[in-house]
Coordinates of C-alpha atoms in Angstrom, one line a residue:
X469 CA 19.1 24.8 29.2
X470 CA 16.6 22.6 28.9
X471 CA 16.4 21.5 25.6
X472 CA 20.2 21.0 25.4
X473 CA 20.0 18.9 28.8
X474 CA 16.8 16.7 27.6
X475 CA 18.2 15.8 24.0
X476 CA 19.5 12.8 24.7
X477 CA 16.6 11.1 26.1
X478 CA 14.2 12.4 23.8
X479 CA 16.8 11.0 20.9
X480 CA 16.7 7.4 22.3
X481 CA 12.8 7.9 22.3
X482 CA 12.5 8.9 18.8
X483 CA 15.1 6.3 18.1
X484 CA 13.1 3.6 19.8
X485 CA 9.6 5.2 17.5
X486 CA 11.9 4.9 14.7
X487 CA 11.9 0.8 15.2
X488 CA 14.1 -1.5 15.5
X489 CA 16.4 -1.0 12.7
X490 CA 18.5 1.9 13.7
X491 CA 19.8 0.5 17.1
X492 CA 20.0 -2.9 15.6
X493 CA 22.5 -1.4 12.7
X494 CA 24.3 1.0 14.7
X495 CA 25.3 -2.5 16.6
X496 CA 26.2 -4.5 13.9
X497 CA 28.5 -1.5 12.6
X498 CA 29.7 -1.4 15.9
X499 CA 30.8 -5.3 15.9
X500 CA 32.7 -4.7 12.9
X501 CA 34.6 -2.1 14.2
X502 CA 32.7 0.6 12.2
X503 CA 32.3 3.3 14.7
X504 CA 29.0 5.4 13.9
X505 CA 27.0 8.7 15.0
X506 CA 23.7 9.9 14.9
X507 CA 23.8 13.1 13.0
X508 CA 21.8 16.2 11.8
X509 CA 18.1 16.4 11.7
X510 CA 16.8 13.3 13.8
X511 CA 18.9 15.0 16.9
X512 CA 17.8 18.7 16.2
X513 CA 13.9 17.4 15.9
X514 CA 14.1 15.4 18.4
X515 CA 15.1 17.4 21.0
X516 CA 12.2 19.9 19.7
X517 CA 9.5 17.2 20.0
X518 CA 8.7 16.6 16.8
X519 CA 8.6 13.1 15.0
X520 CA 11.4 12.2 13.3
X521 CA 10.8 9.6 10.1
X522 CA 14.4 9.7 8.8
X523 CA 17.8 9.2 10.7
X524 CA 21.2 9.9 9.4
X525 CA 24.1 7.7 10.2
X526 CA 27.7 9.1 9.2
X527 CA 31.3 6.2 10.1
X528 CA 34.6 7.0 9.3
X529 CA 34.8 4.4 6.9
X530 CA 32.8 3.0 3.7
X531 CA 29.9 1.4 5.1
X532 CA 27.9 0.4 2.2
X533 CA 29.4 -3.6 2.1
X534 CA 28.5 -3.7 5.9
X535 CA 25.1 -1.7 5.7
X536 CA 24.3 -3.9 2.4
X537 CA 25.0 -7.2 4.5
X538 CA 23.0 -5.8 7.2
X539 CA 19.7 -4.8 5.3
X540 CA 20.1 -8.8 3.8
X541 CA 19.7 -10.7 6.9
X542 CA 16.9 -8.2 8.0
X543 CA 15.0 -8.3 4.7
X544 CA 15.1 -4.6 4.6
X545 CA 15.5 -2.7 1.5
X546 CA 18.5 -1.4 0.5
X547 CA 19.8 1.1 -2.1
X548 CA 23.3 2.9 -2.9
X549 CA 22.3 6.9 -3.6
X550 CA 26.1 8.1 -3.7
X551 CA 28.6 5.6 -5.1
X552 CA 31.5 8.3 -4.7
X553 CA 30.5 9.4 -1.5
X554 CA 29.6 6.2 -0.2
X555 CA 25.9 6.6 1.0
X556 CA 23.6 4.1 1.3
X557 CA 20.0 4.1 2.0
X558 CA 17.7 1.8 4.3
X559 CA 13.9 1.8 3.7
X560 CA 12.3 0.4 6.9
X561 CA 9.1 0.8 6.5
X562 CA 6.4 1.0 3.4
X563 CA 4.8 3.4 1.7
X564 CA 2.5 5.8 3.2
X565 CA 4.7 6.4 6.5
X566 CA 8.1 5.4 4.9
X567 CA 11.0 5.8 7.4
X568 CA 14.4 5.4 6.3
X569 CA 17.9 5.4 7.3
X570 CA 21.0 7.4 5.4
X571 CA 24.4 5.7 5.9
X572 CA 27.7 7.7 5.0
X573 CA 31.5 7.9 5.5
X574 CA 32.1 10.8 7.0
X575 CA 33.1 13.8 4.6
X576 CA 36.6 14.9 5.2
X577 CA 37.5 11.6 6.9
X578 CA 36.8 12.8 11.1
X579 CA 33.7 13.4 12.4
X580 CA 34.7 17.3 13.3
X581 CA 35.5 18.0 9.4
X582 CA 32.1 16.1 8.4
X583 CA 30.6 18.4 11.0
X584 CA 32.0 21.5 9.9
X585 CA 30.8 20.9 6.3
X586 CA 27.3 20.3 7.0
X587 CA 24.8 23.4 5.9
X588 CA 24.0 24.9 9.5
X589 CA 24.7 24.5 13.1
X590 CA 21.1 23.1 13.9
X591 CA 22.4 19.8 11.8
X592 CA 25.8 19.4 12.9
X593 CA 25.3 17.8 16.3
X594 CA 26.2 13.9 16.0
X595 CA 24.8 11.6 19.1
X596 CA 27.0 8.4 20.2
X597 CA 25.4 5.2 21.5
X598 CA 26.9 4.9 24.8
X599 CA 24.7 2.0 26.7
X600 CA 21.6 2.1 26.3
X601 CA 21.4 6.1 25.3
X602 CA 23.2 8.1 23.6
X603 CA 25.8 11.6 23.9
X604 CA 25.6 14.5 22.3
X605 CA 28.2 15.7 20.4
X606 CA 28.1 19.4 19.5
X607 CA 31.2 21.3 18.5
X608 CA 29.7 24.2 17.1
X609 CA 26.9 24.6 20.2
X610 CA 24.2 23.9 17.3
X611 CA 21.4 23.2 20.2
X612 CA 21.9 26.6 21.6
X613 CA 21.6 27.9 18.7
X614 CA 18.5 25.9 18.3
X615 CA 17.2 26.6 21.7
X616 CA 17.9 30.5 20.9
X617 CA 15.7 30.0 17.8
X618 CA 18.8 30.8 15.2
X619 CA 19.8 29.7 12.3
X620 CA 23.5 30.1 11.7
X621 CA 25.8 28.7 8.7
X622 CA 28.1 25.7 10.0
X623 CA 30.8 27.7 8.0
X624 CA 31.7 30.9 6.7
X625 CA 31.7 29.1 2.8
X626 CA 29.1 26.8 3.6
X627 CA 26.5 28.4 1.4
X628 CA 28.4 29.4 -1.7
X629 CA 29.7 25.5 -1.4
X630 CA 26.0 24.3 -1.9
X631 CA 24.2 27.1 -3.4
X632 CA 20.7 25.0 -2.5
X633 CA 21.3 25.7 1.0
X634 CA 19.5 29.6 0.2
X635 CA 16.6 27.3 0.1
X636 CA 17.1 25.2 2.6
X637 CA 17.7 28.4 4.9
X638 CA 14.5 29.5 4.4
X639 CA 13.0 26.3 4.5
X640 CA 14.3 25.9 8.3
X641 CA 13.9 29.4 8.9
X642 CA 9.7 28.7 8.3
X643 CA 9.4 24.8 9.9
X644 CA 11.5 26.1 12.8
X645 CA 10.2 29.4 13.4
X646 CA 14.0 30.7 13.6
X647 CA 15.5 33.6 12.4
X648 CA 18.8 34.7 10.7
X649 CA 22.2 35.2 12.0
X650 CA 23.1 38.3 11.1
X651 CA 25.8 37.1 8.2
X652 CA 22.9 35.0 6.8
X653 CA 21.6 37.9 4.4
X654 CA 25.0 38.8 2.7
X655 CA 25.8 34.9 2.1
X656 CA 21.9 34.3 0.8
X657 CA 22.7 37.3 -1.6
X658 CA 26.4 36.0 -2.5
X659 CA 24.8 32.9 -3.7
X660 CA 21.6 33.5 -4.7
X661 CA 22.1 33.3 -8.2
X662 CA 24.2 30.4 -8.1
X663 CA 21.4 28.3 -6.6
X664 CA 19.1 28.9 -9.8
X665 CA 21.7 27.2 -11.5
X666 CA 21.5 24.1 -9.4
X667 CA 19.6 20.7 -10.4
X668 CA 16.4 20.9 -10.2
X669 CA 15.4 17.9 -8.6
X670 CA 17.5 19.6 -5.8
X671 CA 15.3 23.0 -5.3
X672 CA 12.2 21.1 -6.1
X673 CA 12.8 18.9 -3.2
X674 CA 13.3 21.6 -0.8
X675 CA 10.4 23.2 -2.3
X676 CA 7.6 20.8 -1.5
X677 CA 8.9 20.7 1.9
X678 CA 7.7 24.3 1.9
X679 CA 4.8 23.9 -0.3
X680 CA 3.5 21.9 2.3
X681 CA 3.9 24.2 5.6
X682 CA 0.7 25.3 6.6
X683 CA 2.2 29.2 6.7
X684 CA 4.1 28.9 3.2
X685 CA 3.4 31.9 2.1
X686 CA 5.7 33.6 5.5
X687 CA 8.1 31.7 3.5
X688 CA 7.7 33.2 -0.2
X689 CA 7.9 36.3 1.3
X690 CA 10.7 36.1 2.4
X691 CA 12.1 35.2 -0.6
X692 CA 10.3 37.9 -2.4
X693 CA 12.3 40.2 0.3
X694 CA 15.7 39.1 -0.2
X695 CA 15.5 37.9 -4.3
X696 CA 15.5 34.3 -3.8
X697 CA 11.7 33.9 -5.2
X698 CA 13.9 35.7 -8.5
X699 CA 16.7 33.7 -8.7
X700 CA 14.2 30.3 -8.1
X701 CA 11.2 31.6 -10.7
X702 CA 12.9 34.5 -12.8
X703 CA 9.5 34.7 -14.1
X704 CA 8.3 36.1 -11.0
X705 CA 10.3 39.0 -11.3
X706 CA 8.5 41.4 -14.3
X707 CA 5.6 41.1 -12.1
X708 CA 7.2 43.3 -10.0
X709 CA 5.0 47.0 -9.7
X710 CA 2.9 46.0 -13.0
X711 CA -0.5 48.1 -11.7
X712 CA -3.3 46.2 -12.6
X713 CA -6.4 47.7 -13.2
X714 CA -9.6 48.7 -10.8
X715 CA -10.4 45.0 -9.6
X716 CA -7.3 45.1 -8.1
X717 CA -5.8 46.9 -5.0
X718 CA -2.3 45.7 -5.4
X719 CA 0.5 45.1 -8.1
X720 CA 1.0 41.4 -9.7
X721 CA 3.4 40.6 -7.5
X722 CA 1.8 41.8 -4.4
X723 CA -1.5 40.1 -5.5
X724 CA 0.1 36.6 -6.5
X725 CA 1.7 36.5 -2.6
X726 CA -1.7 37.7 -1.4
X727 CA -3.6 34.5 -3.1
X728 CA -1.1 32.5 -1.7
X729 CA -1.3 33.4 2.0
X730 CA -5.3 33.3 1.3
X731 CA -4.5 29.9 0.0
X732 CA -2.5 28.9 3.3
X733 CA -5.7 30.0 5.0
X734 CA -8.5 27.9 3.4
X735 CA -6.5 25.2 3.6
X736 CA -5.7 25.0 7.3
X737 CA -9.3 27.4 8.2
X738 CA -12.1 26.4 5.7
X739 CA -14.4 28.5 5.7
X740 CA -17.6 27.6 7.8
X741 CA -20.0 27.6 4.5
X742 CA -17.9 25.1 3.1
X743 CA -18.7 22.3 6.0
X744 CA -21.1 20.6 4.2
X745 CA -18.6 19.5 1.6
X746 CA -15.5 19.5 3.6
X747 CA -15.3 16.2 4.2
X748 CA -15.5 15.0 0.9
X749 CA -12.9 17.4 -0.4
X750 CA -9.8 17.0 2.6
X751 CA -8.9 13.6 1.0
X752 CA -8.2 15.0 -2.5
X753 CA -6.7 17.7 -1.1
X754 CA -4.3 15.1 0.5
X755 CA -4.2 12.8 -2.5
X756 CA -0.1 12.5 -4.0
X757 CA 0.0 13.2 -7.8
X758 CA 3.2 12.2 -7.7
X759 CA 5.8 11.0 -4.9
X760 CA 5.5 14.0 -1.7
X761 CA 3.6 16.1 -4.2
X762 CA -0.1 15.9 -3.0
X763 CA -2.4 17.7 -4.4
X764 CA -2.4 20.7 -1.7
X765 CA 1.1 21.2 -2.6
X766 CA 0.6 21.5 -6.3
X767 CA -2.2 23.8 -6.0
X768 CA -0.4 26.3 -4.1
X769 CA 2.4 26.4 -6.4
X770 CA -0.1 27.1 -9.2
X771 CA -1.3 30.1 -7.0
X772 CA 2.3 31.2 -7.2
X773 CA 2.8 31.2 -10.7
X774 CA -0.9 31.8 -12.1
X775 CA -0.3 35.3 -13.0
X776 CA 3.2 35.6 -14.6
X777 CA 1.8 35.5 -17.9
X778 CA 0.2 39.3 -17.0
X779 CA 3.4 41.3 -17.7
X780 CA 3.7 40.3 -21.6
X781 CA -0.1 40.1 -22.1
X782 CA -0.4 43.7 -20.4
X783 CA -2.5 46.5 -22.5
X784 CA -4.6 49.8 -22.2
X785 CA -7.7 50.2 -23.9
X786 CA -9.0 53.5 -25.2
X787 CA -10.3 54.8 -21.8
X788 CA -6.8 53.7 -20.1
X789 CA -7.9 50.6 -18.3
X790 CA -5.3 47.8 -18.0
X791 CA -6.2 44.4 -19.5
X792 CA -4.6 41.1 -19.6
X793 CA -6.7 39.6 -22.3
X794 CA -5.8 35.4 -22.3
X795 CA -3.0 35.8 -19.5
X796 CA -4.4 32.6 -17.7
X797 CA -3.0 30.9 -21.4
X798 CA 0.6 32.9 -21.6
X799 CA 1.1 32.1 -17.6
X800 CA -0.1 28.4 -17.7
X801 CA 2.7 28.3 -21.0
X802 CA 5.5 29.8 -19.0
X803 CA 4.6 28.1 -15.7
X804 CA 5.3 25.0 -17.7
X805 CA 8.4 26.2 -19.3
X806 CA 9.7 26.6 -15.4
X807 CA 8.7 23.5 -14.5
X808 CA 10.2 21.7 -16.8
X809 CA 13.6 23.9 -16.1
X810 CA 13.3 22.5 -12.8
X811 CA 12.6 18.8 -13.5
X812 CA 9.4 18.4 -11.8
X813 CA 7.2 15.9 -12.2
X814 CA 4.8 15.7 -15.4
X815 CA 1.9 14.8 -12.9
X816 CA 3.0 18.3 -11.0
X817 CA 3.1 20.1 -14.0
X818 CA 0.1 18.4 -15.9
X819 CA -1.7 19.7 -12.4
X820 CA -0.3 23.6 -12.2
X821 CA -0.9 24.5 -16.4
X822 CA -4.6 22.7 -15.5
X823 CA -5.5 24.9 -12.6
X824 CA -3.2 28.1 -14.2
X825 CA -5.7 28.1 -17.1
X826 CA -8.8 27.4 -15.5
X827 CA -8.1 29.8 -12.4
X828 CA -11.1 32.3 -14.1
X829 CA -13.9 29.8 -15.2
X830 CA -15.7 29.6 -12.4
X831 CA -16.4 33.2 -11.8
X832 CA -16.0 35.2 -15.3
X833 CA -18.8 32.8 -16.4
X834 CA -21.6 34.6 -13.9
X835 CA -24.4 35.8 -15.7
X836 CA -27.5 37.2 -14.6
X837 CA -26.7 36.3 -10.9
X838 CA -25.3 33.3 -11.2
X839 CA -23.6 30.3 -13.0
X840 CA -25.2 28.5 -15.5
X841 CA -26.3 24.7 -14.7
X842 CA -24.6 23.5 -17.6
X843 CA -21.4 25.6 -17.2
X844 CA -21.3 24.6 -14.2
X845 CA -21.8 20.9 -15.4
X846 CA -19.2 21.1 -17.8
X847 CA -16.5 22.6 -15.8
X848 CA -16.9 19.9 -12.9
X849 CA -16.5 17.2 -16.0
X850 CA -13.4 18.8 -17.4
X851 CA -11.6 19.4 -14.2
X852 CA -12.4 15.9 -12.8
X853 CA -10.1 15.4 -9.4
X854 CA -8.7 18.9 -9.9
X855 CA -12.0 20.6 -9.7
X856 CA -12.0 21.0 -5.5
X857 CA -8.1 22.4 -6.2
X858 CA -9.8 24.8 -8.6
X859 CA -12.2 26.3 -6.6
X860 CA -9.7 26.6 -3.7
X861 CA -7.7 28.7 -6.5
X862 CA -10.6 31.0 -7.9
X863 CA -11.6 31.6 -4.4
X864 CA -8.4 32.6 -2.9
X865 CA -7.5 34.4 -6.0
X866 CA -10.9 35.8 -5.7
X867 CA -10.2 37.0 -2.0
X868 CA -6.9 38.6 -2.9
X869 CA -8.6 41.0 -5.3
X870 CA -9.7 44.1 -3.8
X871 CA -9.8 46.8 -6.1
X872 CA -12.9 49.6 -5.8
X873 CA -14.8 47.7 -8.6
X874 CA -14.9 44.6 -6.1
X875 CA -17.8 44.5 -4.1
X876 CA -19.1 42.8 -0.6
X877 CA -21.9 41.5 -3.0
X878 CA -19.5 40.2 -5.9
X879 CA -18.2 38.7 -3.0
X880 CA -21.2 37.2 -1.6
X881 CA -22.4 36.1 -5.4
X882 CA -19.0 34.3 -5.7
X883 CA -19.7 32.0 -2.8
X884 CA -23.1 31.3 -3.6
X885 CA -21.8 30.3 -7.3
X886 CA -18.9 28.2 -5.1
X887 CA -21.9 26.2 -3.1
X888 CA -23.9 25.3 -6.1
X889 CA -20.7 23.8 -7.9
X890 CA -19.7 22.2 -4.7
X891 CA -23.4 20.8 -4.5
X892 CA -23.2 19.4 -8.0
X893 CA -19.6 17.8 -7.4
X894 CA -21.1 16.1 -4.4
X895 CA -23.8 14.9 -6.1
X896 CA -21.7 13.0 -9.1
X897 CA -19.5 11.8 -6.9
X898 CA -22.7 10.0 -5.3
X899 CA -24.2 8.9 -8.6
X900 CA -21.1 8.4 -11.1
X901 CA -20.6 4.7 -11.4
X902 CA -24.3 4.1 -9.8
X903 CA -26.6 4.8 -13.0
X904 CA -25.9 3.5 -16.2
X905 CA -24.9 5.8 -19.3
X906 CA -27.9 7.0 -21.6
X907 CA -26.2 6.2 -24.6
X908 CA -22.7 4.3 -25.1
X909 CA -20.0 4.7 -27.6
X910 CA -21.0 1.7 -29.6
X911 CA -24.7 2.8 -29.9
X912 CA -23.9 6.5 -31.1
X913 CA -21.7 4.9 -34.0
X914 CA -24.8 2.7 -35.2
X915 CA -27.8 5.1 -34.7
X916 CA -25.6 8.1 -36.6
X917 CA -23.8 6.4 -38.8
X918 CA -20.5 7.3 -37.3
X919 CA -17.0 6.1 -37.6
X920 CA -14.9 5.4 -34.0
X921 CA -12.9 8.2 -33.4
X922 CA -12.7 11.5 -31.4
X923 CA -15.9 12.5 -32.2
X924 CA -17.5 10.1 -30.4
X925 CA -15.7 10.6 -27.3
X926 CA -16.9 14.0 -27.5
X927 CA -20.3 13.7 -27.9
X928 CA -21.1 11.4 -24.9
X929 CA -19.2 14.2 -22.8
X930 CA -21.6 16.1 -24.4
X931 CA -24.3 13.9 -23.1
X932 CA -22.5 13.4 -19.5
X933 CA -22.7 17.5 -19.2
X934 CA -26.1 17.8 -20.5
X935 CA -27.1 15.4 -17.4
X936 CA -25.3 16.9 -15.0
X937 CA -27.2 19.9 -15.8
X938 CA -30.4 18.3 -15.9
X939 CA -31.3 18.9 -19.6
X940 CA -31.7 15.5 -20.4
X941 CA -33.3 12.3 -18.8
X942 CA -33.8 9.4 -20.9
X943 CA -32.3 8.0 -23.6
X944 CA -34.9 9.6 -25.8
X945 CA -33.6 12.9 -24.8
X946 CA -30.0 11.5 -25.3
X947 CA -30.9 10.8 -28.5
X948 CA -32.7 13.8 -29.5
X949 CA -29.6 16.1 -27.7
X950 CA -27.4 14.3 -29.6
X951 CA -28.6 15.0 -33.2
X952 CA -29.2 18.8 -32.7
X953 CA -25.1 18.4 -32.2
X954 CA -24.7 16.9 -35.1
X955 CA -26.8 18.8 -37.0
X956 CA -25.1 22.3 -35.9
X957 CA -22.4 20.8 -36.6
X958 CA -23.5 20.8 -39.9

């Protein structure tokens, strides 16, 4: 009974982390004869021991004048997310640890009915301040149902009421290590295809949540299990026992959730070879493309849609062996068509259809033992800060792919190719912006006679590559490079 018992001293704890500002507001409610609880996830986290950046308040009546008023004379931000349902929103503290505070009048008008409608038991316990702590209020025994590691619907209908709470069951399911109540299955199923008709914004938001769990892919297979993965990426589901051919020792499907839980794996484990670069690579890993989308997050959801362009691009040649000519192209298409179903971002999807069509670069390019110093040159200029993503992908993807025709030494081969395109990323990230172009835009339009326009732009990548590669030195060479270009392209 400990966790129950301990709860409400570790929530005034996490409270006083928190700052200032929720004890402070919960007082000045208080004064105005707003009475106010604690409710949902800052209790159930809490009492786990895990930090807890955002607090949810409910009264039992509209707060938002009060809350407004409040957030004034403490020059804290301040923004109204439900007019209807009277929920406000304090942001106390900036941007990259932002913590904030959710106000609300309670739904149904009494704390039990607010309670009752809430998604799961976990999240309807409410805490009182009562002197300088707080007491737990928890009608539907929510933190032994915690403690038990169980996740149990706050209501018979809650589910089909909110049809994103499939997600958000199997979200908490994976950060809370619990597992299902046994009616959990039959209302997942009973509202599974309701949630793919839900807003977008709304799935994607529980998404990244589980995008960015270090075991994510215990998640998607879940989902994979039960048909939520379906209903959230119908896409997903005509991979489903498409037999790929002798690379491969399992079906699309099978092989897209093996990439990912590779994926999970480098990320949290990287390999030892790739310590001499690691350090250089964990900050774009981190880096947000967009707001909670960093980078990490929107490589592994490329890794779960790079292949769902095999099923339509499926054929067998003459001696029966399956081939998926340009399915990196029709899945990178259709990834994009189910992101922008689902609202994300444009930097997210920008990001997925770049690594879904470059997920084979690295490694169909091997020749003779290796990767070419200007293919490798070229691929590190056209990926720029998605080339480290990249490689995560084509290695993981790589790793997943065990057919009889993959061997120990492909294997090996595909590392040593990995190193000396890490090695050459390292070494323009220390030079770039140190040595001084051979040629510039402005020159290349007088020396060739040629008008401003794409062209140019192309040729000094041209140049850049050719560099990189170390096929040209001077400006001589520059010069010379460039008008063989120009001439072939005559």
């Amino acid at each position: 009974m400990g966790l129950i018992a301990n709860a409400p001293g570790k929530l005034s704890n996490a409270i006083r982390e928190h700052g200032a500002a929720v004890g402070e507001l919960m007082s000045a409610l208080s004064r105005r004869g707003i009475p106010c609880w604690i409710v949902g996830g800052a209790i159930r986290d809490s009492a786990l021991g895990l930090p807890v950046h955002d607090v949810d308040i409910v009264t039992l009546t509209d707060p938002t004048r009060a809350v407004k008023s409040f957030c004034a004379d403490s020059a804290l931000g301040f923004v109204i997310l439900d007019e209807g349902r009277k929920i406000a929103r304090i942001i106390t503290s900036a941007p990259p640890d932002i913590k904030t505070v959710d106000v609300a009048m309670a739904q149904g008008g009494a704390l039990d009915a607010d309670l009752t409608r809430r998604d799961f038991t976990i999240n309807a316990v409410a805490a009182e301040p009562v002197g300088g702590g707080f007491e737990i209020y928890d009608p539907l025994g929510g933190l032994k149902d915690l403690q038990n590691k169980i996740l149990r619907l706050a209501s018979p209908g809650s589910m089909a009421e909110d049809p994103v709470r499939v997600l958000r069951a199997h979200r908490f399911l994976l950060s809370h290590q619990l597992e299902p109540e046994a009616s959990m299955a039959q209302a997942i199923k009973a509202s599974m295809a309701e949630m793919g008709r839900m807003p977008g914004e709304r799935l994607l938001r529980e998404l990244v949540v589980i995008l960015g769990h270090p075991q994510s892919h215990m998640a998607f297979n879940r989902m994979a299990g039960d048909g939520t993965l379906f209903s959230l990426f119908p896409e997903l589901a005509a991979t489903r026992g498409v037999t790929q051919n002798r690379w491969h020792h399992l079906d699309v499907l099978g092989h897209t959730l093996e990439t990912l839980r590779l994926m999970d794996a480098i990320l949290s484990a990287p390999p030892e070879w790739m310590n001499p670069w690691i350090n250089a690579m964990s900050p774009i890993l981190s880096e947000p493309v967009s707001f909670g989308w960093p980078r990490a997050s929107v490589l592994k959801l490329a890794a779960l849609l790079h292949d769902i362009g095999k099923p339509s691009t499926k054929a067998v040649d003459d001696t029966g062996k399956a081939t998926f000519h340009a399915h990196e192209k029709a899945s990178a298409e259709l990834a994009k068509q189910a992101l922008t179903r689902l609202r994300a971002p444009n930097a997210v999807t920008d990001g997925v259809v770049t690594l879904i069509k470059n997920h084979l670069r690295p490694f169909i390019g091997i020749v003779d033992g290796g990767l070419s110093p200007k293919a490798a040159s070229r691929f590190i200029r056209d990926m720029g800060f998605w080339l480290i993503p990249a490689m995560f992908h084509t290695l993981a993807d790589s790793q997943a792919t065990r057919g009889v025709m993959k061997t120990e030494e492909r294997f090996a081969l595909e590392i040593k190719v990995a190193g000396e395109i890490f090695t050459m990323w390292e070494k323009t990230l220390r030079v770039e912006g140190k040595q001084e172009p051979l040629l510039d835009g402005t020159e290349l339009m007088k020396l060739f006679h040629l008008p401003q326009g794409k062209l140019i732009g192309s040729l000094l990548n041209e140049v850049a590559v050719a560099r990189l590669a170390g096929e040209i030195h001077t400006k001589e060479e520059a010069m010379t490079f460039v008008e063989k270009l120009l001439s072939s392209e005559e």
